[in-house]
XYZ file of C-alpha atoms in Angstrom:
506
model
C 5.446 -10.956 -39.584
C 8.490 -13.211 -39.253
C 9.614 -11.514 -35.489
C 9.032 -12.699 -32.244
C 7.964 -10.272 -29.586
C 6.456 -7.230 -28.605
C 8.235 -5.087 -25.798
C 5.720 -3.663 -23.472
C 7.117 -0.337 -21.291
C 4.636 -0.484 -17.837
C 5.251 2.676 -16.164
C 4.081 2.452 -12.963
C 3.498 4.850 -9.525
C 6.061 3.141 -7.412
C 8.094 1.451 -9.897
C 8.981 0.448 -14.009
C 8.557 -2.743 -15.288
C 9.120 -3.787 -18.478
C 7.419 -7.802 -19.874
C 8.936 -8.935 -23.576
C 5.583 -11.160 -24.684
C 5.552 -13.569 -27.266
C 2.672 -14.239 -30.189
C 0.722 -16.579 -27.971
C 0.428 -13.579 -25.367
C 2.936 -15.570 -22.721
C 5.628 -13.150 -20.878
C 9.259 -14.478 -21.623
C 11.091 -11.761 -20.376
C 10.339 -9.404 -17.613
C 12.705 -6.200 -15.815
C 11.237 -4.148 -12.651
C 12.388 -1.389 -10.272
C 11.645 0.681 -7.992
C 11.912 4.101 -7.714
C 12.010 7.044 -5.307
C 9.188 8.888 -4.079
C 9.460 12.174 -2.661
C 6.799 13.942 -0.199
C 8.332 17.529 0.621
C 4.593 18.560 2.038
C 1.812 16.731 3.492
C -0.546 16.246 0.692
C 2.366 16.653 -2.158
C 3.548 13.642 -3.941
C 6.504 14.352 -6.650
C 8.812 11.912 -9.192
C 12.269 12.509 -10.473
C 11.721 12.605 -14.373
C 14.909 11.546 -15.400
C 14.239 8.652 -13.031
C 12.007 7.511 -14.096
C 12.939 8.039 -17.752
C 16.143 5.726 -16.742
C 14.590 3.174 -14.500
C 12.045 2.305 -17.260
C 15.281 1.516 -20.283
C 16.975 -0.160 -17.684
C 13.949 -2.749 -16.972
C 13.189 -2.612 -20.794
C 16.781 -3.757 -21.308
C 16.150 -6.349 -18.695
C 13.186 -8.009 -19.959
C 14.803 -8.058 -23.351
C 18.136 -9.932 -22.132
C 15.908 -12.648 -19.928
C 14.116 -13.086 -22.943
C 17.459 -13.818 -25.085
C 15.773 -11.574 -27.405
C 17.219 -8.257 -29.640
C 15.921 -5.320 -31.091
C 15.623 -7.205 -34.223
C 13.422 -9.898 -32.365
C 10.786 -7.238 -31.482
C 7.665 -6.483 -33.548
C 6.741 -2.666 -31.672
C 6.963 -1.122 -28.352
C 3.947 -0.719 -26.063
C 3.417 2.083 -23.272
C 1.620 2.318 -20.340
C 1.951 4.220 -17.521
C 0.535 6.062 -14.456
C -2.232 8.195 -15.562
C -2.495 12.061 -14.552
C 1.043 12.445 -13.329
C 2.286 15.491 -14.756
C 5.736 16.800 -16.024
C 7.071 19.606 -18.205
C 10.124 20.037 -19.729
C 12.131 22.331 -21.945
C 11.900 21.333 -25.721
C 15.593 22.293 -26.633
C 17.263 20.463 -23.740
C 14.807 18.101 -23.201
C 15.514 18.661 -19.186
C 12.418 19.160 -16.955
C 11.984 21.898 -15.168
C 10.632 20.334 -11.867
C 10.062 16.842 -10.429
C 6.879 15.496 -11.954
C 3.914 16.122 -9.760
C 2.062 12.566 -9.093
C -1.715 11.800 -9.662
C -1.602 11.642 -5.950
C -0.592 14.845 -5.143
C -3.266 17.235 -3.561
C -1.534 20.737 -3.829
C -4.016 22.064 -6.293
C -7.284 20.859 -3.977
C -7.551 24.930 -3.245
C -7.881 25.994 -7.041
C -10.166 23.317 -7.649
C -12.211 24.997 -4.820
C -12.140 27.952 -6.473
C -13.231 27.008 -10.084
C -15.942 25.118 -8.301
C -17.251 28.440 -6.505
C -17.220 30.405 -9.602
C -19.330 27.375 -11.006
C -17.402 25.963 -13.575
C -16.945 22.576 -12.837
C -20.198 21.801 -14.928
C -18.496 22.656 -17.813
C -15.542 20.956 -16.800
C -17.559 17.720 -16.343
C -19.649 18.065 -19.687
C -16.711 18.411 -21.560
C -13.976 16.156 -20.479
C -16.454 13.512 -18.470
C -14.237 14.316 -15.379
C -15.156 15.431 -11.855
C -13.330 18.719 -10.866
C -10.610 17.430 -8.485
C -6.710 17.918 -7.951
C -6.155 14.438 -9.304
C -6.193 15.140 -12.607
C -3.597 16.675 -14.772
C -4.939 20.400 -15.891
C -4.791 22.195 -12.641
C -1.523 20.605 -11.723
C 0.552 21.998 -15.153
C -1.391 25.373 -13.883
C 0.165 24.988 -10.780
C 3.771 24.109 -12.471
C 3.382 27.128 -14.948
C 2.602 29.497 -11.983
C 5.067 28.042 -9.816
C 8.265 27.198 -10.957
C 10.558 30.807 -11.780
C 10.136 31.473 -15.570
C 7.826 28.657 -16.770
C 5.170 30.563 -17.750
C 7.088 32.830 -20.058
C 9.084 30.237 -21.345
C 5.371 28.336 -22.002
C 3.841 31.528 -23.764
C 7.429 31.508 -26.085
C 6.910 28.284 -26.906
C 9.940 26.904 -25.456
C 7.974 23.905 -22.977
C 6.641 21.179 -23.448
C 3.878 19.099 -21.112
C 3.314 15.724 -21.135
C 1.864 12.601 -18.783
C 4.240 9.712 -18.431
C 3.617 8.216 -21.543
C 4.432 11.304 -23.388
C 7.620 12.043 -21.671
C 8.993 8.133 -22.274
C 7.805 8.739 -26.143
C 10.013 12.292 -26.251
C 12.706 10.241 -24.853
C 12.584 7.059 -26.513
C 12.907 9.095 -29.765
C 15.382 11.360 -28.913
C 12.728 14.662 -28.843
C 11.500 13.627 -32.387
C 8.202 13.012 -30.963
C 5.537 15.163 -28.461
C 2.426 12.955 -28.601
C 0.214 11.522 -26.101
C -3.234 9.164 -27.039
C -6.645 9.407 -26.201
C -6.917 7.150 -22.796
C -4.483 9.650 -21.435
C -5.443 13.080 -22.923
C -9.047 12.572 -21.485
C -7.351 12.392 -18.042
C -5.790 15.783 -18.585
C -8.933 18.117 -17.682
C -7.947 19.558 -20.638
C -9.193 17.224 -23.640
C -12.865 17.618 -25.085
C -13.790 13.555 -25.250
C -16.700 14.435 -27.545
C -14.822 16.326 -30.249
C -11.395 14.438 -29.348
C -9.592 17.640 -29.048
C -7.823 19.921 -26.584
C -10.877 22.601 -25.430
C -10.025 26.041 -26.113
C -12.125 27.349 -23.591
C -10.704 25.060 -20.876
C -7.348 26.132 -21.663
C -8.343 29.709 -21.613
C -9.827 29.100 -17.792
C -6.440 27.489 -16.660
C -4.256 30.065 -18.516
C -2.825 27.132 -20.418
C -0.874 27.802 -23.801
C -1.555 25.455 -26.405
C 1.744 25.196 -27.563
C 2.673 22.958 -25.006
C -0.032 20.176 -25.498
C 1.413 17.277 -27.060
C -0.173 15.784 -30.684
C -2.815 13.028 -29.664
C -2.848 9.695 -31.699
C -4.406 6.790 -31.810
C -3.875 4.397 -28.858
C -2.791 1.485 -31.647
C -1.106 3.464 -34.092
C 3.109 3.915 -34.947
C 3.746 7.442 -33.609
C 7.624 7.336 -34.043
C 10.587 4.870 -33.626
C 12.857 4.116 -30.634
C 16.567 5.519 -31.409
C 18.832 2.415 -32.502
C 21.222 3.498 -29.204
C 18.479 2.458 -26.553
C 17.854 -1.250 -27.413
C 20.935 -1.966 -30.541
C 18.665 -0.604 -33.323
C 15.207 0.874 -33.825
C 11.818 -0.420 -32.730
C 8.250 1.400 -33.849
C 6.313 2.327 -31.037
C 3.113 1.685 -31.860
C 0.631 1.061 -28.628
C -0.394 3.984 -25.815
C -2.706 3.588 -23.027
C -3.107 4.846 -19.619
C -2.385 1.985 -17.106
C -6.023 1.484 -16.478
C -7.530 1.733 -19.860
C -4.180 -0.597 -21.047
C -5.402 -3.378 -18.213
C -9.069 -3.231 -19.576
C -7.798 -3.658 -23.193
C -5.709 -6.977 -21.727
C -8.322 -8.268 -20.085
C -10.266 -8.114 -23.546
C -13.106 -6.038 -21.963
C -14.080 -5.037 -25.666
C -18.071 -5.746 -25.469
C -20.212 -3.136 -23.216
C -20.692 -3.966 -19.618
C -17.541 -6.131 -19.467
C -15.646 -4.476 -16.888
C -12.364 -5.369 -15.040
C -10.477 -4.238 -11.630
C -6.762 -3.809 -11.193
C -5.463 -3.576 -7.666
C -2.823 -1.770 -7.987
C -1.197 1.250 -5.436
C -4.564 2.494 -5.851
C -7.849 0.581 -7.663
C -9.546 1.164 -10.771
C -13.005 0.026 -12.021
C -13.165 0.553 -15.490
C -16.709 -0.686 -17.597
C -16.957 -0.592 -21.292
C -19.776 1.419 -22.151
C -19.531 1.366 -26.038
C -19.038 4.120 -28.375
C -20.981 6.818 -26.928
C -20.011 8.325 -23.752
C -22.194 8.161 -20.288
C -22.853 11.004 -18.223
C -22.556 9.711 -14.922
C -25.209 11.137 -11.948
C -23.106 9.004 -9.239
C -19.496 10.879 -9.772
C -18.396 8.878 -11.899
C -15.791 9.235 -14.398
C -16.674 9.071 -17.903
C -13.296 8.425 -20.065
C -11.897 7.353 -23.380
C -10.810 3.677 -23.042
C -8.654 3.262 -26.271
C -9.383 5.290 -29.747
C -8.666 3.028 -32.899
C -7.736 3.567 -36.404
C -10.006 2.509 -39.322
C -12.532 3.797 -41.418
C -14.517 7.288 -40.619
C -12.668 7.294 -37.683
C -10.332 10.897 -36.409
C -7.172 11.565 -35.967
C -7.500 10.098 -32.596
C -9.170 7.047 -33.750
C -12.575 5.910 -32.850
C -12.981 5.925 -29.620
C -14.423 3.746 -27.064
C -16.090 4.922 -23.820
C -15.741 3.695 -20.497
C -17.080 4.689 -16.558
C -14.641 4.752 -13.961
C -14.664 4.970 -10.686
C -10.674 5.032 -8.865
C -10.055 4.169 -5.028
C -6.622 5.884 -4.245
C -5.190 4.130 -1.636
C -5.721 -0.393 -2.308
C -2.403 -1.786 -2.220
C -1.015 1.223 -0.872
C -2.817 0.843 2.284
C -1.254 -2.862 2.455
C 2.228 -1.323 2.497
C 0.798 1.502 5.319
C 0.364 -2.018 7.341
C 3.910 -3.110 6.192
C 5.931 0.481 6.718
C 4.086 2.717 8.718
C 2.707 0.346 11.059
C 5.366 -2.042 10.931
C 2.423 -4.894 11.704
C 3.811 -7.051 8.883
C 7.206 -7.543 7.364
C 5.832 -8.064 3.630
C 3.230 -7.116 1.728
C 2.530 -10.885 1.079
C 1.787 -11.857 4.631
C -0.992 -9.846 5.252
C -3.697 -12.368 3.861
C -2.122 -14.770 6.223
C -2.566 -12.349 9.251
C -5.931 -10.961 8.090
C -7.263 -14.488 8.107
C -6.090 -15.470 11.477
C -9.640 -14.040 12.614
C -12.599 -14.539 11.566
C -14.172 -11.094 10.455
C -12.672 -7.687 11.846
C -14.870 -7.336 15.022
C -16.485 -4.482 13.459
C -13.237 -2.189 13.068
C -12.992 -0.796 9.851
C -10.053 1.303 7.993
C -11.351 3.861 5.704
C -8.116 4.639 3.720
C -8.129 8.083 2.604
C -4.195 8.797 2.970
C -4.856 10.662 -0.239
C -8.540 11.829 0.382
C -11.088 10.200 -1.300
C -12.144 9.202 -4.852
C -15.071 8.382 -6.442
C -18.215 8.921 -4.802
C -17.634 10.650 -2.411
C -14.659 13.059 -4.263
C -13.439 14.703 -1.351
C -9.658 15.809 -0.940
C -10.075 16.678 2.490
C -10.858 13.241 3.956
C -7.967 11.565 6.098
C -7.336 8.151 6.762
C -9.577 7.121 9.991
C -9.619 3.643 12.071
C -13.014 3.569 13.673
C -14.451 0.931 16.155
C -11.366 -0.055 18.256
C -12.104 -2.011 21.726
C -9.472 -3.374 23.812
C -10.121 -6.735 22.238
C -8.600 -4.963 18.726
C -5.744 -6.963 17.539
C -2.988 -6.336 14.430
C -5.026 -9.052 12.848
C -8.076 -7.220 12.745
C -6.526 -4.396 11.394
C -5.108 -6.175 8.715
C -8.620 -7.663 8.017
C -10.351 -4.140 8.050
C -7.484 -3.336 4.975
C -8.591 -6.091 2.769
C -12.169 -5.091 3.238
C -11.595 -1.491 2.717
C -10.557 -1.983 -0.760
C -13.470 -4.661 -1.208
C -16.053 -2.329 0.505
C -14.734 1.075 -1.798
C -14.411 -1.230 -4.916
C -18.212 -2.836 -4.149
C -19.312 1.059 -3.953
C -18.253 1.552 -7.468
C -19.646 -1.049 -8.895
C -23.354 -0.343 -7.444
C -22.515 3.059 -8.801
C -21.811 1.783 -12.469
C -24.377 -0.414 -12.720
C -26.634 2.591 -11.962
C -25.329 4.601 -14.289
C -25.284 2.370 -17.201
C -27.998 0.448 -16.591
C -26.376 -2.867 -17.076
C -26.372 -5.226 -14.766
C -22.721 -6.687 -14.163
C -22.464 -10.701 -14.760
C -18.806 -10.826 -13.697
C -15.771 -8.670 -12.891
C -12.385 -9.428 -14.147
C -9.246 -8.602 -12.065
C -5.332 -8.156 -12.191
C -3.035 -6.540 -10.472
C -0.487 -7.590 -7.306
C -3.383 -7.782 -5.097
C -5.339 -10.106 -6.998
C -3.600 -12.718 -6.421
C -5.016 -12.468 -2.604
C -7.532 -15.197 -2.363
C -8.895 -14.070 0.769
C -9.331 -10.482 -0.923
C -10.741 -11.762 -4.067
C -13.336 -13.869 -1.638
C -14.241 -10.508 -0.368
C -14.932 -8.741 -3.233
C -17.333 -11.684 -4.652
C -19.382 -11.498 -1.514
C -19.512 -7.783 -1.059
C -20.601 -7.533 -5.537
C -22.977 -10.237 -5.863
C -21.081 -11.399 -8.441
C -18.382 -14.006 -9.589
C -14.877 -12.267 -9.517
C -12.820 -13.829 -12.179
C -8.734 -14.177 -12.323
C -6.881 -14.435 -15.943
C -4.307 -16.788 -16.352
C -2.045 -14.280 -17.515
C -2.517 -11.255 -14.379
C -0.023 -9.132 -16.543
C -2.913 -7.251 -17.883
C -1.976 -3.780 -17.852
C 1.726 -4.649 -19.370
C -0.794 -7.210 -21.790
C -3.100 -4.339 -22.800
C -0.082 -2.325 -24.055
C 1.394 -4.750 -25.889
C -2.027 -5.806 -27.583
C -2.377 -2.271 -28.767
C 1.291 -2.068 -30.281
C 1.250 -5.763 -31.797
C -2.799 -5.140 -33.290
C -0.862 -1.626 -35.134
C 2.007 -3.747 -36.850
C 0.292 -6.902 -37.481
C 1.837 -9.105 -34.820
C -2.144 -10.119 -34.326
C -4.297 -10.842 -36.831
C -7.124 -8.536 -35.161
C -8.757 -8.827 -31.838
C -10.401 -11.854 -31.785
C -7.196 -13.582 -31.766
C -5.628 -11.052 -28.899
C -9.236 -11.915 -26.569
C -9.065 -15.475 -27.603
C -5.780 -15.658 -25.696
C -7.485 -14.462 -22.404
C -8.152 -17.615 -19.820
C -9.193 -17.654 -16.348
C -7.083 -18.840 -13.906
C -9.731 -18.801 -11.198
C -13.265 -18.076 -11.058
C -14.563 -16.691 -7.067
C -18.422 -17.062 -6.045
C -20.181 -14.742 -3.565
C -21.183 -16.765 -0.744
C -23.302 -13.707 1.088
C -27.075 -12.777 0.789
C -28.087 -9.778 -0.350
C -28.966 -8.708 3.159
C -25.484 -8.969 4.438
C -23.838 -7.420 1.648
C -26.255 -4.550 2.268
C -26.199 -4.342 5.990
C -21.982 -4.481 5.261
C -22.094 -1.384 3.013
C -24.208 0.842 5.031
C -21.614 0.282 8.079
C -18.764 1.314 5.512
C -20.641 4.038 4.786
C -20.947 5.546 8.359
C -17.205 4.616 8.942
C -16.580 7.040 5.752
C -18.748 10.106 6.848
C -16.197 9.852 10.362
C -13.322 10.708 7.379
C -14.486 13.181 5.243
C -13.338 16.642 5.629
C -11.203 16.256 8.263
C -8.137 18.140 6.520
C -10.476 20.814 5.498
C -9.427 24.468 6.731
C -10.474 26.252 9.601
């Protein structure tokens, strides 16, 4: 293997990034932008396609010219992305037929209500692992193929295509050569059987879903096509696909059961490794495919490896709430400052469910609610009650997982933007029990996709070498007692049951 780099595409909710890492794992080029989101109901959250599409080669291009580095220079092309989102797209164009509707988006909370009063959300959950909610991808291309003027004909003709975000950069990065998704993000479709590793006939049937628009699915670490020479000045393999989530566990080598990481991202995902056998969870849970990879016995998907998940919408997206909705801070970065000007939040506390809730609780009718304000309420504690919102709803998961797998956590690994808040990460240790540990490297969702692309073409020698690149920058310790993380928790909990619901119609 005589090149340099591997290009790693990291799709994101409110922006594209792209990182150009070298063979010792360190990022030497990196692009990012932000992009426009669009709200035209309460409750619906929608992307430009093509925007995204263009934002993402623009940053690629960017990483690659800060590196000094050419298309010749790089090994593969990795992909994450935003899981769920959901876009379709005539195949003979190429040009979609709608803005993409984001994971976020709640439009399809009333057909979820209805499949789950004619009882079929048990099959939904036995088959794909998934709890019946609008966050996921099925009922939302339901919604797009009932919806928009002639896509449901055009479907049934064979003329569409669907496709997450990964899928859609694929199509595009190969000039339509290429419809093909993996297994992290098929088995957050609603759609894909993560026992058989195949799209569920009878799940289609229930949705009135063609098959003919379901992308091929292939191995997360696996060459599925080649990036046209006009994008980056000649062609690159694309060889590495993983849901943003999935991706960050991979980077944070999470490849043993019961290591488990947290990104906090716009929203904040628990992932666990759980082995090769999926776990039914009895705490709504999520159980998921993590990566699938190639070798021996092993599908066309790969062999895949299981994880539980439990998602909190709204993390850092509740930090920029404080920033641009309250207008309490000027930056995201100053909140830590602010939120540790007192010191606790005098028993306020922000349950964040902009977005209704995730994972336990799964309710798309919860609202955001700020609960135990007194005159003696300042922005400060407000800003403190954020940071322990996504502590409190990330500690909840955790007790949940450990339930449901039976193993008892020893540490947590994190990443993402918010991780690098001390006084968050502080927290978190006290409200888990456990030590809360910081990589060196916090690209780990960007890392993940470029281990998966670089393990497929050789760039690694296998992935011992990839893990034995992973250091800790910083390792927290809980300072609490078991009695006050307990006593902590219950008062979350009651500051929840105030939020749930409250959207729910008359």
């Amino acid at each position: 293997m005589t090149k340099s780099f591997i290009l790693a595409l990291d799709q994101g909710t409110t922006s594209s990034r792209a990182i150009v890492f070298d063979r010792q794992g360190q990022a030497r080029g990196v692009g990012q932008r932000e992009f426009r989101q669009y709200y035209p109901q309460p409750g619906w959250v929608e992307h430009d396609a093509g925007e995204i599409w263009q934002s993402q080669l623009d940053v690629a291009r960017e990483a690659l010219r800060n590196a000094g580095a050419s298309a010749a220079d790089v090994a593969a092309i990795g992909i994450t992305n935003q899981r769920e989102t959901t876009l379709i797209w005539d195949r003979a164009s190429g040009r979609p037929l709608a803005r993409a509707l984001v994971w976020q988006d709640r439009r399809t909370a009333p057909l979820c209500d209805k499949l789950r009063e004619q009882g079929h959300d048990r099959l939904l959950q036995a088959r794909t692992g998934l709890v019946l909610d609008a966050y996921f991808s099925g009922t939302k291309l339901a919604w797009l193929l009932d919806n928009v003027p002639g896509a449901r004909q055009a479907a049934q003709r064979g003329e569409l295509a669907f496709g997450t975000v990964d899928t859609w950069l694929v199509w595009q990065l190969t000039g339509g050569q290429v419809h093909s998704t993996d297994p992290s993000n098929a088995s957050r479709t609603l759609l894909y059987d993560i026992h058989t590793q195949d799209w569920n006939d009878e799940i289609l049937a229930l949705l009135d879903i063609p098959r003919s628009v379901l992308p091929s699915v292939a191995p997360s670490s696996a060459e599925v096509g080649r990036a046209l020479p006009e994008w980056f000045g000649g062609p690159i393999p694309i060889a590495g696909i993983a849901g943003d989530q999935q991706a960050a566990t991979f980077g944070q080598a999470c490849f043993k059961p019961g290591m488990a990481k947290n990104t906090y991202g716009t929203g904040c995902f628990m992932l666990m490794n759980v082995g090769d056998a999926p776990v039914a969870s009895r705490n709504n849970l999520l159980s998921t495919i993590g990566w699938g990879l190639p070798g021996q016995g092993a599908g066309p998907a790969g062999r895949p490896t299981y994880m539980l998940e439990g998602g909190v919408f709204m993390a850092g997206a509740a930090v920029q709430w404080l920033r641009d909705g309250l207008g309490i801070i000027q930056r995201s970065d100053q909140v830590e400052a602010l939120a540790a000007s007192v010191p606790d939040t005098d028993d306020v506390f922000l349950v964040p469910a902009f977005a209704g809730l995730g994972a336990p609780d799964w309710d798309p009718y919860a609202r955001g609610t700020l609960v135990g304000l007194t005159r003696g309420t300042t922005r400060a504690h407000v800003a403190r009650a954020t940071l322990e919102a996504i502590a409190l709803q990330s500690a909840e998961l955790l007790t949940c997982m450990n339930a449901d797998s039976g193993i008892g956590l020893s540490e947590l690994r994190v990443d993402g933007g918010a991780a690098r808040n001390d006084l968050l990460m502080q927290m978190q240790t006290d409200l888990l029990g456990v030590p809360v540990v910081r990589p060196r490297v916090s690209e780990s969702t960007a890392r993940g996709a470029a281990g998966l692309a670089g393990l497929a073409v050789g760039f690694w020698s296998g992935m011992e070498e990839f893990a034995g690149q992973w250091e800790a920058e910083r390792r927290f310790e809980p300072r609490w007692n078991a009695d006050q993380r307990a006593a902590r928790l219950a008062r979350w909990r009651q500051a929840v049951e105030h939020a749930k619901g409250w959207a729910r119609p008359a």
